[in-house]
Short mmCIF file of C-alpha atoms in Angstrom, two decimals:
data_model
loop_
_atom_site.label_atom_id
_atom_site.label_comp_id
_atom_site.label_asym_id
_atom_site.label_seq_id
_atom_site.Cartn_x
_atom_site.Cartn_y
_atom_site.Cartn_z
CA UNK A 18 -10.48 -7.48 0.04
CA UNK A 19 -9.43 -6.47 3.49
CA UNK A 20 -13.12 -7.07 4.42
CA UNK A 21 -13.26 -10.32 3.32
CA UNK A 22 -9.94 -11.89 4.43
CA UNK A 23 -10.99 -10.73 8.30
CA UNK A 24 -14.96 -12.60 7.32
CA UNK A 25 -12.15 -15.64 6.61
CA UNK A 26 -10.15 -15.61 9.67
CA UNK A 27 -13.47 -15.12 11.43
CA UNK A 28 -15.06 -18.56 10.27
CA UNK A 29 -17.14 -16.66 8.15
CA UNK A 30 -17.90 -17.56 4.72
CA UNK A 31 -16.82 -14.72 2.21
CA UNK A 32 -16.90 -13.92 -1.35
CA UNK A 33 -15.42 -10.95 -3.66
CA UNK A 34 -17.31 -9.78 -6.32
CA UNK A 35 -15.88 -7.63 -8.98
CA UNK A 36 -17.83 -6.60 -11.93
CA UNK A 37 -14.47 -6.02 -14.49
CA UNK A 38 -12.41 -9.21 -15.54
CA UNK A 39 -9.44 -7.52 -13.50
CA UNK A 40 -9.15 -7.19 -9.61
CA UNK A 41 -7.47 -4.74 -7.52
CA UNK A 42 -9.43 -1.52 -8.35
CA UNK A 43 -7.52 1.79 -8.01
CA UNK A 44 -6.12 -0.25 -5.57
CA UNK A 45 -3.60 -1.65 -7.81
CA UNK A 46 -3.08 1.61 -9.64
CA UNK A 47 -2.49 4.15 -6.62
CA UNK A 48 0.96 4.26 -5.32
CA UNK A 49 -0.08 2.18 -2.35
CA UNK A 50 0.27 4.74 0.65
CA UNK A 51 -1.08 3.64 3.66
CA UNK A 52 -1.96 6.74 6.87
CA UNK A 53 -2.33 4.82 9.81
CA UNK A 54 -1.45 6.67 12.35
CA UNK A 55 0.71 4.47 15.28
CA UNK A 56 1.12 1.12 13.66
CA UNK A 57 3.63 -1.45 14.40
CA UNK A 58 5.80 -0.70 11.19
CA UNK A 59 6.20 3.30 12.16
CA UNK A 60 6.77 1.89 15.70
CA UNK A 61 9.18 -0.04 15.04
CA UNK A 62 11.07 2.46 12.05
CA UNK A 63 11.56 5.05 15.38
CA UNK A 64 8.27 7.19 14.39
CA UNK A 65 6.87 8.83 16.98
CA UNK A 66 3.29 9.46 17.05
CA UNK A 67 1.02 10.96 19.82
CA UNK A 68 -2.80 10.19 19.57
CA UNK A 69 -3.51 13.73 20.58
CA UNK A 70 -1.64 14.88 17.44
CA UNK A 71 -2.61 12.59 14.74
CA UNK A 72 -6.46 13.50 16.35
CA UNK A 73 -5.76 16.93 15.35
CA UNK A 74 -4.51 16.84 11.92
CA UNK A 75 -7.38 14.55 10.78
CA UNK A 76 -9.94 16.99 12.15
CA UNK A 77 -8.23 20.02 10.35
CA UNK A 78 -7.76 18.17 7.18
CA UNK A 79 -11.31 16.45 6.95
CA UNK A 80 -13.09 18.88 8.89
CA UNK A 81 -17.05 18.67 9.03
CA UNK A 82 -17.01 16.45 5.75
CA UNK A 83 -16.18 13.20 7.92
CA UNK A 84 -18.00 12.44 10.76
CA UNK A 85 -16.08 12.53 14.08
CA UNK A 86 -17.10 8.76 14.59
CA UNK A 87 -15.02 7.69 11.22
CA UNK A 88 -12.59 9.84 11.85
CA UNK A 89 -11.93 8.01 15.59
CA UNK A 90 -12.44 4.93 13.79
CA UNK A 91 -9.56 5.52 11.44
CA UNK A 92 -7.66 6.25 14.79
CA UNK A 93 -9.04 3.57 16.83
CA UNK A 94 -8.39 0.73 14.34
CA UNK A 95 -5.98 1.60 11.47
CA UNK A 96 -3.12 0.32 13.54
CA UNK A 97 -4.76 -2.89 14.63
CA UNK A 98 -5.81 -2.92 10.26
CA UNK A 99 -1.98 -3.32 9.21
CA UNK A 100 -0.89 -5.74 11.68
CA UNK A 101 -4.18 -7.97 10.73
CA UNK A 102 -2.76 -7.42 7.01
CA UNK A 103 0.68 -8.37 8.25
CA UNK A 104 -0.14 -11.45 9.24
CA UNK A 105 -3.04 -12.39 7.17
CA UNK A 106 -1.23 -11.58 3.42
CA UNK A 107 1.90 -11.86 2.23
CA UNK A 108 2.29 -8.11 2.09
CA UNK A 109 4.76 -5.91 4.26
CA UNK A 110 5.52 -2.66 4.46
CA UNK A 111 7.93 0.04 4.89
CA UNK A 112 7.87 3.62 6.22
CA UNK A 113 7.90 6.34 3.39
CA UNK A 114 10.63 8.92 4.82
CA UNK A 115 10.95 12.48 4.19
CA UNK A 116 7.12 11.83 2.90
CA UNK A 117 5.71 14.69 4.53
CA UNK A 118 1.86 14.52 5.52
CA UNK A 119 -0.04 16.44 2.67
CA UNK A 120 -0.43 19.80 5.44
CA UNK A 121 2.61 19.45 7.60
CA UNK A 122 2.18 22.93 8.88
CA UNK A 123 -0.97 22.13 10.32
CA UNK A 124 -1.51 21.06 14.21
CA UNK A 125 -0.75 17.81 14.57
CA UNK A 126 1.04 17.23 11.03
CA UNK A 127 4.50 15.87 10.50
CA UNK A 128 6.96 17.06 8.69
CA UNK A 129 8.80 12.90 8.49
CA UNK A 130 5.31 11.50 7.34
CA UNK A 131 3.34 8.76 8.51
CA UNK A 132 2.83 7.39 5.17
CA UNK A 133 3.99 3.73 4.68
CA UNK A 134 3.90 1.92 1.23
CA UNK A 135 3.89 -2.24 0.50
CA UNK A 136 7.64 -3.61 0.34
CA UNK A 137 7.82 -4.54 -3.45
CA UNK A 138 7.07 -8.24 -3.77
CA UNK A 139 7.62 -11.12 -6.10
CA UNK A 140 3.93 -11.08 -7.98
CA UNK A 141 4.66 -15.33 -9.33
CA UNK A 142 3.45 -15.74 -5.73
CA UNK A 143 -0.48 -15.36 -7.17
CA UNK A 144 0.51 -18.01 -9.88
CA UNK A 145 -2.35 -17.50 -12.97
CA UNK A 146 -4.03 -15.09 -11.15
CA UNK A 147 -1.63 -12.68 -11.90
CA UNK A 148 -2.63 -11.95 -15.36
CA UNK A 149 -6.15 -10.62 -13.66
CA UNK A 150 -4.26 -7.60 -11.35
CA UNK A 151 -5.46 -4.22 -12.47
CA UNK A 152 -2.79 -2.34 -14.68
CA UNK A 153 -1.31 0.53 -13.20
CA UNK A 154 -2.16 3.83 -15.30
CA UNK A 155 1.65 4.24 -16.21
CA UNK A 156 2.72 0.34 -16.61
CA UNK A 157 6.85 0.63 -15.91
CA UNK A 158 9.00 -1.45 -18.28
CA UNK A 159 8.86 -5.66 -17.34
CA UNK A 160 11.33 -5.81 -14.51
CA UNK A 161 11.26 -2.46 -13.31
CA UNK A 162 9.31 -1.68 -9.74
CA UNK A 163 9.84 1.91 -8.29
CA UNK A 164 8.51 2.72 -4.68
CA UNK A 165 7.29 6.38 -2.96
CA UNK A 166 10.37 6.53 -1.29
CA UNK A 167 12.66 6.13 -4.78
CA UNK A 168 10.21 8.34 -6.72
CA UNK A 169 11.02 11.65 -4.07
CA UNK A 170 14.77 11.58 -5.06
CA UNK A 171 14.16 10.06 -8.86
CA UNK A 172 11.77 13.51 -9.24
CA UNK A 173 15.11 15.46 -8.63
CA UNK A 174 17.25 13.91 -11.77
CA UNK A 175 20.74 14.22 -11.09
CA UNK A 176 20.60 17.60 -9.09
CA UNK A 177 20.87 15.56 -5.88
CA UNK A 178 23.55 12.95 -5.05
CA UNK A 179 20.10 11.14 -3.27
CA UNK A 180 19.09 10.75 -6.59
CA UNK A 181 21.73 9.07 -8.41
CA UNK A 182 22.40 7.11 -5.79
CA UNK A 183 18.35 6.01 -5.94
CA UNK A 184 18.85 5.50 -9.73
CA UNK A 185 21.54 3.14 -9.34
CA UNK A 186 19.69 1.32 -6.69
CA UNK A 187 16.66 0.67 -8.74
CA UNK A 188 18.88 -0.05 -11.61
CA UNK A 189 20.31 -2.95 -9.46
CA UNK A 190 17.20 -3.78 -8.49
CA UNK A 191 15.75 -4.14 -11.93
CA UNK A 192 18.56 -6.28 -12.92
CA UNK A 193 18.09 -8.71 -9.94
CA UNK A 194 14.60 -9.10 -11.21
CA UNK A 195 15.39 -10.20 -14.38
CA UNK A 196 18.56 -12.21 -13.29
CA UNK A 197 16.31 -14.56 -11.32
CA UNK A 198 13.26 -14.12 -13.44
CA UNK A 199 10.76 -12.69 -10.92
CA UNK A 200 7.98 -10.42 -11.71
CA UNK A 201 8.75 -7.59 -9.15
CA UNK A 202 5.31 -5.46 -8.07
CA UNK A 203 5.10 -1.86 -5.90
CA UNK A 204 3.28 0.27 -4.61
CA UNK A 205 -0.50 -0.11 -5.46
CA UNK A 206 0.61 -3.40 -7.36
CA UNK A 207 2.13 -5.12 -4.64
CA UNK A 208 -0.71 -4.31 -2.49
CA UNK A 209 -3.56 -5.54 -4.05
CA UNK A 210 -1.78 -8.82 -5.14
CA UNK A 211 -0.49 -9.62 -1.74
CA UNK A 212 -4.29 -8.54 -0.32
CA UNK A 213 -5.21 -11.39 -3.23
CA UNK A 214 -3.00 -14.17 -2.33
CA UNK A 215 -3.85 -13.65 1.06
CA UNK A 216 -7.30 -14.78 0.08
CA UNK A 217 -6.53 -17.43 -1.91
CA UNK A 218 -4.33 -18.65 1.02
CA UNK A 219 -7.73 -18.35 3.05
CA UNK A 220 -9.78 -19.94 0.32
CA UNK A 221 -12.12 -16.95 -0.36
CA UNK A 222 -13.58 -17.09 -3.94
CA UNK A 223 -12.81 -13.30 -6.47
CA UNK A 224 -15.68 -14.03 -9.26
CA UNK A 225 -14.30 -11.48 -11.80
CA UNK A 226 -16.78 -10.22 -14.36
CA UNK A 227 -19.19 -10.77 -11.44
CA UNK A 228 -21.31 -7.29 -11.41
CA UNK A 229 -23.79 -7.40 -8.47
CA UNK A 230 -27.34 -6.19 -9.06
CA UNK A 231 -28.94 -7.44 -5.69
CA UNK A 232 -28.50 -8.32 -2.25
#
């Protein structure tokens, strides 16, 4: 979807084809994690980020089974990727803290994280086209959106005060929701709808049920 909302902004005629009645992919079931190492939303949460470093954990952790010229790629153009998403989709995002990179001990990894995750968003901004989103594996009770950042503490139960404190927060949250009658999405849900509004804002056709068998 990213693809075809920068063929929009381009001028460029676009279309999404997806061969299931639902869009979103795995997508809209992952927990929405974004590593992009340097963009404007760790910039501006106080992460720190040298290229030299964020060079060297990729190489360790995808070694020879990703070319070098993805791998720059990734760290050429990830950054300029979320801003273009930022102001393209009604989708923003939040640093994940504490979320340590997967190897944290290796050179170059970071103990903080540079993971960031979509801000949960109301998903009545996709109108009809919200019955079409991808389920998430584990669908959470109507009302009820939990990001990366609550799930670290909620893992813990009540052995940390983090954790109750997160409970009650989400609680709160969850009852907000329902007060005012919005359909609250995270994670992988919230990313994939705001990625689809963004092309309906830009006019770009998703023919669902579509499988393609030539080009």
């Amino acid at each position: 979807m990213t693809a075809a909302l920068t063929a929009a902004r381009n001028g460029l005629r676009a279309v999404v084809l997806e061969k299931t009645g639902y869009f979103g992919g795995s997508t809209a079931r992952s927990g929405g994690g974004i590593w992009a190492p340097g963009n404007e939303v760790l910039r501006k949460a106080g992460v720190r980020d040298a290229p030299d470093q964020a060079s060297a954990y990729l190489a360790h952790v995808a070694g020879d089974s990703v070319p070098g010229g993805l791998q720059q790629a990734l760290l050429d153009h990830g950054a300029d990727m979320i801003a273009f998403v930022r102001a393209s989709a009604p989708v923003e995002f939040t640093w994940v803290p504490g979320y340590a990179d997967y190897y944290p001990e290796a050179p170059g990894g970071k103990p903080q994280g540079r993971s960031i995750e979509p801000v949960p968003m109301d998903g009545r901004v996709l109108g009809a086209e919200l019955a079409h989103l991808n389920p998430p594996y584990l669908p959470a009770p109507k009302g009820v959106a939990i990001t990366q950042a609550d799930y670290r503490w909620l893992s813990l139960g009540t052995r940390h005060p983090r954790a109750i404190l997160t409970a009650a927060r989400v609680t709160a949250r969850t009852a907000r929701t329902r007060l005012l009658g919005r359909h609250t999405l995270s994670m992988g849900q919230a990313l994939a709808a705001g990625l689809r509004a963004g092309l309906a804002a830009q006019q770009v056709p998703v023919w669902l049920d579509t499988p393609m068998t030539g080009l």
